[in-house]
């Protein structure tokens, strides 16, 4: 053994495997590989393991579960596919392997190249320029739909238009949406809509599918027909992840047929939203005014006094005045009487025989008596006037003058003809009894 071999560092198998893996992953880029699938296994973890082979070689491959959502077809043995893969190494077994990032059926790469070439050509001619895009009609009366009569997309579009803009008419321009010659038929349908000029917006749509399924929507003939169409065109081809050349040439692009229908009548949604906001604001203002007025009514109701209660208050006040008057008069008489008695005694003591003083005293006594009688008459007059006012407020006195009180069946007093309907039964109260009546007609007083 050479000296160099003896002195060289000895690596473990794991170290060698790890070093080789790093060299492969760091220096070999992702590559597209074509081959036939064999030994396909889907593990319980969701990862897929298989071999990719050709006439002379094969290599182990792994497709992790996180990448499975990008595969639009069922993988099985014998299928010819193309992989975008990262070269790697499985350390535990020391096996070279490819980690698949994308999987497509063999031949789709050629279709994608054709798609890109077609896109570059038509874009160079200016067919995709945004400056040529037409604005959608805000409130169209008629919408055209280019699709297959059997397509689920047609049902989705019609339902969406009916829900969001039921007053919009729909005209269908039927055409196949898949298979050889479908692109030409689609172009003819677009040109027919252009010639008739009977719609204000045109939706071209179909459901999702593979690149081959949607290929006719990349037809040059169809793209040019849409570019020449004087009617605003909305594309709704496939799902959100699907893109065709129709999306680039159309005036508006929607991710799905349903979204295309929504976009075509979006102005109706805006009007509906504005109207809903206006009605909500109006309702709020009306409720606010009703609350304020109701509060004012409650305040007035608390201040309103029933006539019977008012009469009772007046009667109590009258009784209090009468009591105070009687008390004041008695107190006044007692005071003056005591004063006269004292003055008379004093006078007799001073001049028992003086007739002049006695006559003066009697004259003063008479004048005082007349004054007290005048005061008493004044209070009696006020008392009589108050009684008369109370009598006028008595509802029974009002009824004696020819008026009546009309009540509903519930006993509520009626104040307006508007609160009565024909065939209602009412009670009319008079001064000496009541009448039960049936309304046969009503007449409003003219202003």
XYZ file of C-alpha atoms in Angstrom:
447
model
C 0.000 0.000 0.000
C 1.318 3.448 -0.848
C 2.223 5.974 1.790
C -0.428 8.325 0.490
C -3.139 5.685 0.917
C -2.080 5.045 4.503
C -2.099 8.746 5.436
C -5.426 9.624 3.685
C -8.424 10.413 5.914
C -10.878 7.533 6.141
C -14.585 8.502 5.644
C -17.635 6.666 6.842
C -20.229 5.423 4.402
C -22.656 8.094 5.640
C -20.078 10.821 5.066
C -19.426 9.612 1.543
C -23.150 9.437 0.776
C -23.716 12.897 2.234
C -20.792 14.360 0.254
C -22.007 12.848 -3.010
C -25.542 14.129 -2.341
C -24.250 17.658 -1.732
C -22.176 17.551 -4.930
C -25.181 16.397 -6.961
C -27.676 18.877 -5.518
C -25.272 21.837 -5.589
C -23.921 21.345 -9.101
C -26.660 19.645 -11.132
C -29.585 21.938 -12.092
C -33.228 20.994 -12.532
C -33.814 19.171 -15.808
C -36.740 17.980 -17.918
C -36.635 14.186 -18.308
C -38.840 12.063 -20.563
C -39.560 8.376 -19.916
C -42.060 5.645 -19.133
C -43.369 5.110 -15.590
C -42.928 1.687 -13.986
C -43.109 0.236 -10.463
C -45.482 3.031 -9.388
C -46.331 3.014 -5.649
C -48.374 5.511 -3.606
C -47.272 5.245 0.038
C -49.535 5.738 3.057
C -47.805 9.094 3.593
C -49.163 10.306 0.243
C -45.732 10.383 -1.444
C -45.370 8.562 -4.785
C -42.381 6.401 -5.745
C -41.696 5.054 -9.248
C -39.026 4.373 -11.861
C -38.622 6.362 -15.070
C -37.146 4.295 -17.889
C -36.370 4.243 -21.596
C -34.924 1.529 -23.844
C -31.565 1.324 -22.053
C -31.746 2.973 -18.608
C -33.937 3.698 -15.633
C -33.753 5.957 -12.596
C -35.639 6.025 -9.298
C -38.018 8.982 -8.824
C -40.040 10.429 -5.941
C -43.031 12.784 -6.142
C -43.818 14.275 -2.752
C -47.414 14.741 -1.630
C -47.095 18.548 -1.636
C -46.495 18.408 -5.422
C -49.415 16.094 -6.201
C -51.885 19.003 -6.440
C -50.100 20.152 -9.624
C -50.752 16.838 -11.397
C -53.984 16.962 -13.427
C -54.118 13.269 -14.437
C -53.886 9.817 -12.880
C -50.330 8.461 -12.766
C -49.975 4.766 -13.581
C -47.471 2.253 -14.934
C -46.782 2.440 -18.666
C -47.620 6.165 -18.893
C -45.209 8.280 -20.954
C -44.464 11.466 -19.005
C -42.091 14.404 -18.778
C -40.659 15.407 -15.385
C -39.146 18.655 -14.221
C -36.854 17.089 -11.616
C -34.008 17.907 -9.237
C -31.162 15.306 -9.199
C -30.485 14.022 -5.674
C -29.377 10.980 -3.705
C -31.171 8.857 -1.106
C -28.448 8.654 1.573
C -29.675 5.629 3.499
C -29.481 3.354 0.460
C -26.902 5.296 -1.539
C -29.267 5.450 -4.528
C -29.318 8.193 -7.126
C -32.861 9.566 -7.588
C -34.856 12.356 -9.197
C -37.154 14.518 -7.066
C -40.065 15.481 -9.341
C -41.287 19.083 -9.195
C -43.728 18.967 -12.142
C -45.243 16.073 -14.066
C -46.938 16.339 -17.442
C -47.936 13.906 -20.127
C -45.327 13.433 -22.812
C -45.970 15.761 -25.732
C -47.344 18.641 -23.660
C -43.972 20.294 -23.814
C -44.382 20.579 -27.573
C -47.866 22.055 -27.093
C -46.516 24.570 -24.616
C -43.818 25.587 -27.090
C -46.496 26.086 -29.757
C -48.540 28.103 -27.249
C -45.613 30.397 -26.463
C -44.758 30.835 -30.155
C -48.376 31.698 -30.989
C -48.500 34.114 -28.065
C -45.317 35.912 -29.189
C -46.547 36.167 -32.786
C -49.981 37.600 -31.974
C -48.588 39.879 -29.284
C -46.093 41.304 -31.800
C -49.054 42.200 -34.025
C -50.576 44.208 -31.161
C -53.622 41.986 -30.667
C -53.073 41.917 -26.906
C -52.447 45.664 -26.435
C -54.324 47.020 -23.417
C -54.950 50.289 -25.287
C -57.319 48.389 -27.594
C -59.437 47.017 -24.764
C -63.062 48.155 -24.777
C -64.859 49.111 -21.560
C -67.818 46.966 -20.588
C -71.303 48.457 -20.986
C -72.442 49.394 -17.486
C -76.093 48.392 -17.796
C -76.450 45.999 -20.732
C -79.920 44.943 -21.848
C -78.725 41.829 -23.685
C -75.714 39.545 -23.096
C -74.419 36.981 -25.604
C -72.805 33.680 -24.585
C -70.474 31.655 -26.840
C -70.168 28.076 -25.569
C -71.527 24.563 -25.987
C -75.221 23.946 -25.342
C -74.255 20.919 -23.241
C -71.623 22.719 -21.173
C -72.081 23.067 -17.431
C -70.520 26.509 -17.875
C -73.632 27.634 -19.802
C -75.898 26.685 -16.912
C -73.627 28.492 -14.449
C -73.576 31.653 -16.575
C -77.350 31.703 -17.124
C -78.040 31.162 -13.417
C -75.621 33.904 -12.377
C -77.105 36.400 -14.857
C -80.651 35.523 -13.755
C -79.750 36.015 -10.089
C -77.795 39.242 -10.462
C -79.570 40.930 -13.391
C -82.918 39.222 -14.081
C -83.946 41.953 -16.527
C -81.009 41.197 -18.868
C -81.819 39.045 -21.908
C -79.477 36.205 -22.929
C -78.665 35.120 -26.503
C -76.651 31.920 -26.946
C -74.284 31.386 -29.894
C -73.674 27.611 -29.697
C -70.324 26.107 -30.632
C -68.230 23.058 -29.712
C -65.551 23.955 -27.173
C -63.199 20.973 -27.547
C -61.738 18.821 -30.297
C -60.418 19.420 -33.804
C -62.162 22.292 -35.566
C -63.667 23.728 -32.377
C -61.508 26.855 -32.679
C -62.971 27.600 -36.127
C -66.539 27.074 -34.868
C -65.882 29.358 -31.905
C -64.532 32.026 -34.271
C -67.646 31.724 -36.455
C -69.887 32.170 -33.403
C -68.004 35.336 -32.408
C -68.266 36.713 -35.959
C -72.008 35.936 -36.025
C -72.508 37.931 -32.836
C -70.480 40.783 -34.362
C -72.589 40.819 -37.548
C -75.942 40.745 -35.767
C -75.002 43.483 -33.254
C -77.848 42.359 -31.012
C -75.937 42.100 -27.747
C -74.041 44.665 -25.658
C -71.607 42.210 -24.123
C -70.230 38.804 -25.175
C -69.096 36.033 -22.814
C -66.935 33.219 -24.242
C -66.585 30.385 -21.753
C -66.148 26.719 -20.887
C -65.190 24.685 -17.808
C -61.705 23.639 -16.771
C -59.563 20.969 -18.371
C -56.079 19.977 -19.415
C -53.905 21.875 -21.863
C -55.160 19.629 -24.664
C -58.807 20.182 -23.648
C -58.419 23.967 -23.776
C -56.150 24.032 -26.844
C -58.843 25.266 -29.264
C -59.073 28.491 -27.248
C -55.554 29.271 -28.515
C -56.741 29.112 -32.143
C -55.353 31.964 -34.226
C -58.632 32.221 -36.125
C -60.554 32.645 -32.844
C -58.074 35.181 -31.468
C -58.370 37.352 -34.600
C -62.191 37.131 -34.541
C -62.249 38.401 -30.951
C -59.757 41.178 -31.769
C -62.065 42.423 -34.583
C -65.262 42.081 -32.521
C -66.896 45.499 -31.881
C -68.685 44.080 -28.828
C -66.864 44.006 -25.453
C -65.771 40.410 -24.814
C -65.357 38.745 -21.394
C -63.428 35.456 -21.259
C -64.250 32.818 -18.671
C -62.309 29.774 -19.871
C -61.304 27.021 -17.456
C -60.407 27.521 -13.831
C -58.299 30.184 -12.143
C -55.030 28.395 -12.940
C -55.901 27.902 -16.630
C -54.699 30.505 -19.130
C -55.399 30.600 -22.868
C -54.718 33.188 -25.548
C -58.415 34.111 -25.440
C -57.703 35.599 -21.994
C -55.111 37.971 -23.476
C -57.182 39.225 -26.430
C -60.504 39.621 -24.579
C -61.454 42.992 -23.144
C -61.841 41.466 -19.666
C -60.648 38.167 -18.242
C -62.432 36.229 -15.469
C -61.058 33.087 -13.778
C -64.273 31.059 -14.222
C -67.509 31.181 -16.269
C -69.464 32.234 -13.177
C -67.012 35.057 -12.514
C -67.310 36.143 -16.167
C -71.099 36.454 -15.826
C -70.668 38.419 -12.603
C -68.170 40.754 -14.270
C -70.462 41.375 -17.262
C -73.216 42.794 -15.027
C -71.105 44.102 -12.140
C -72.641 47.589 -12.428
C -75.994 46.137 -11.394
C -74.356 44.843 -8.216
C -72.935 48.306 -7.527
C -76.365 49.899 -7.968
C -77.943 47.287 -5.699
C -75.271 47.892 -3.042
C -75.707 51.685 -3.264
C -79.481 51.322 -3.034
C -79.172 49.015 -0.049
C -76.891 51.492 1.728
C -79.313 54.349 0.922
C -82.309 52.389 2.221
C -80.409 51.475 5.377
C -79.558 55.143 5.988
C -83.119 56.242 5.234
C -84.520 53.610 7.579
C -82.143 54.748 10.316
C -83.188 58.404 9.889
C -86.891 57.510 9.907
C -86.477 55.388 13.027
C -84.652 58.272 14.688
C -87.437 60.745 13.880
C -90.084 58.271 15.054
C -88.226 57.817 18.354
C -87.946 61.587 18.876
C -91.634 62.139 18.084
C -92.650 59.235 20.317
C -90.622 60.727 23.146
C -92.391 64.067 22.617
C -95.785 62.316 22.628
C -94.883 60.562 25.884
C -93.912 63.912 27.398
C -97.203 65.510 26.335
C -99.146 62.472 27.576
C -97.607 62.882 31.022
C -98.671 66.544 31.054
C -102.182 65.859 29.752
C -104.811 65.808 32.553
C -108.167 64.026 32.231
C -111.197 66.423 32.516
C -112.551 64.458 35.475
C -109.227 64.770 37.272
C -109.073 68.485 36.414
C -112.586 68.982 37.871
C -111.492 67.207 41.028
C -108.482 69.521 41.320
C -110.715 72.592 40.879
C -113.191 71.229 43.448
C -110.404 70.689 45.976
C -109.063 74.179 45.338
C -112.592 75.646 45.760
C -113.088 73.775 49.023
C -109.758 75.046 50.321
C -110.668 78.639 49.379
C -114.056 78.334 51.058
C -112.491 76.937 54.224
C -109.868 79.667 54.284
C -112.585 82.325 53.724
C -114.758 81.085 56.570
C -111.766 80.865 58.891
C -110.603 84.383 57.961
C -114.071 85.897 58.453
C -114.544 84.227 61.833
C -111.087 85.302 62.925
C -111.821 88.868 61.768
C -115.164 89.005 63.575
C -113.649 87.681 66.773
C -110.840 90.203 66.633
C -113.096 93.178 65.930
C -115.631 92.066 68.508
C -112.938 91.885 71.157
C -111.661 95.275 70.108
C -115.132 96.840 70.297
C -115.840 95.287 73.670
C -112.577 96.640 75.041
C -113.119 100.061 73.527
C -116.670 100.193 74.853
C -115.501 99.302 78.365
C -112.728 101.870 78.170
C -115.175 104.505 77.000
C -117.607 103.776 79.779
C -114.831 104.035 82.295
C -113.617 107.328 80.925
C -117.058 108.949 80.388
C -119.883 106.785 81.589
C -122.425 109.466 80.785
C -121.020 110.561 77.425
C -123.720 109.826 74.807
C -121.667 111.382 72.009
C -118.840 108.884 72.431
C -121.278 106.020 72.497
C -123.002 107.178 69.283
C -119.617 107.521 67.556
C -118.687 104.046 68.637
C -121.945 102.596 67.289
C -121.446 104.428 63.981
C -117.926 103.048 63.647
C -119.255 99.579 64.479
C -121.850 99.807 61.672
C -119.259 100.921 59.121
C -116.976 98.089 60.107
C -119.884 95.653 59.753
C -120.647 96.940 56.258
C -117.000 96.577 55.266
C -116.879 92.985 56.427
C -120.121 92.222 54.566
C -118.599 93.704 51.382
C -115.536 91.520 51.748
C -117.725 88.482 52.330
C -119.831 89.282 49.242
C -116.648 89.615 47.141
C -115.486 86.141 48.150
C -118.981 84.726 47.591
C -118.945 86.178 44.039
C -115.538 84.554 43.300
C -116.840 81.273 44.667
C -119.924 81.390 42.415
C -117.795 82.235 39.355
C -115.486 79.291 40.042
C -118.471 76.942 40.368
C -119.808 78.180 37.014
C -116.420 77.561 35.329
C -116.296 74.047 36.759
C -119.832 73.404 35.526
C -118.822 74.379 31.975
C -115.940 71.883 32.086
C -118.219 69.025 33.134
C -118.615 66.622 30.128
C -122.253 65.989 31.098
C -123.056 69.680 30.717
C -121.409 69.633 27.254
C -123.625 66.675 26.287
C -126.726 68.615 27.426
C -125.881 71.288 24.843
C -126.333 68.768 21.987
C -122.848 67.268 21.728
C -122.036 63.558 21.904
C -119.079 61.254 22.624
C -118.351 58.476 20.085
C -116.463 55.366 21.179
C -115.162 52.316 19.311
C -116.072 48.753 20.296
C -112.928 48.759 22.462
C -114.180 51.852 24.328
C -111.656 54.288 22.783
C -112.903 57.830 22.090
C -112.845 58.562 18.341
C -111.486 61.908 17.122
C -111.232 61.371 13.342
C -113.267 59.790 10.539
C -110.006 58.181 9.327
C -109.914 55.844 12.335
C -113.313 54.330 11.401
C -114.101 51.761 8.711
C -117.394 50.779 7.110
C -119.251 48.071 9.107
C -117.588 49.158 12.354
C -119.870 49.206 15.399
C -119.725 52.362 17.515
C -121.339 53.634 20.735
C -122.693 57.232 20.779
C -123.079 58.688 24.281
C -125.734 61.445 24.723
C -126.799 63.365 27.818
C -129.565 60.919 28.739
C -128.179 57.585 27.428
C -126.209 55.857 24.650
C -126.799 54.578 21.100
C -125.212 51.533 19.388
C -124.586 52.313 15.690
C -123.282 50.515 12.561
C -121.168 52.495 10.051
C -122.538 52.117 6.510
C -120.542 54.939 4.898
C -118.114 57.692 5.799
C -117.402 61.136 4.352
C -114.283 63.209 4.835
C -114.615 66.946 5.324
C -113.123 68.806 2.384
C -110.367 71.257 3.257
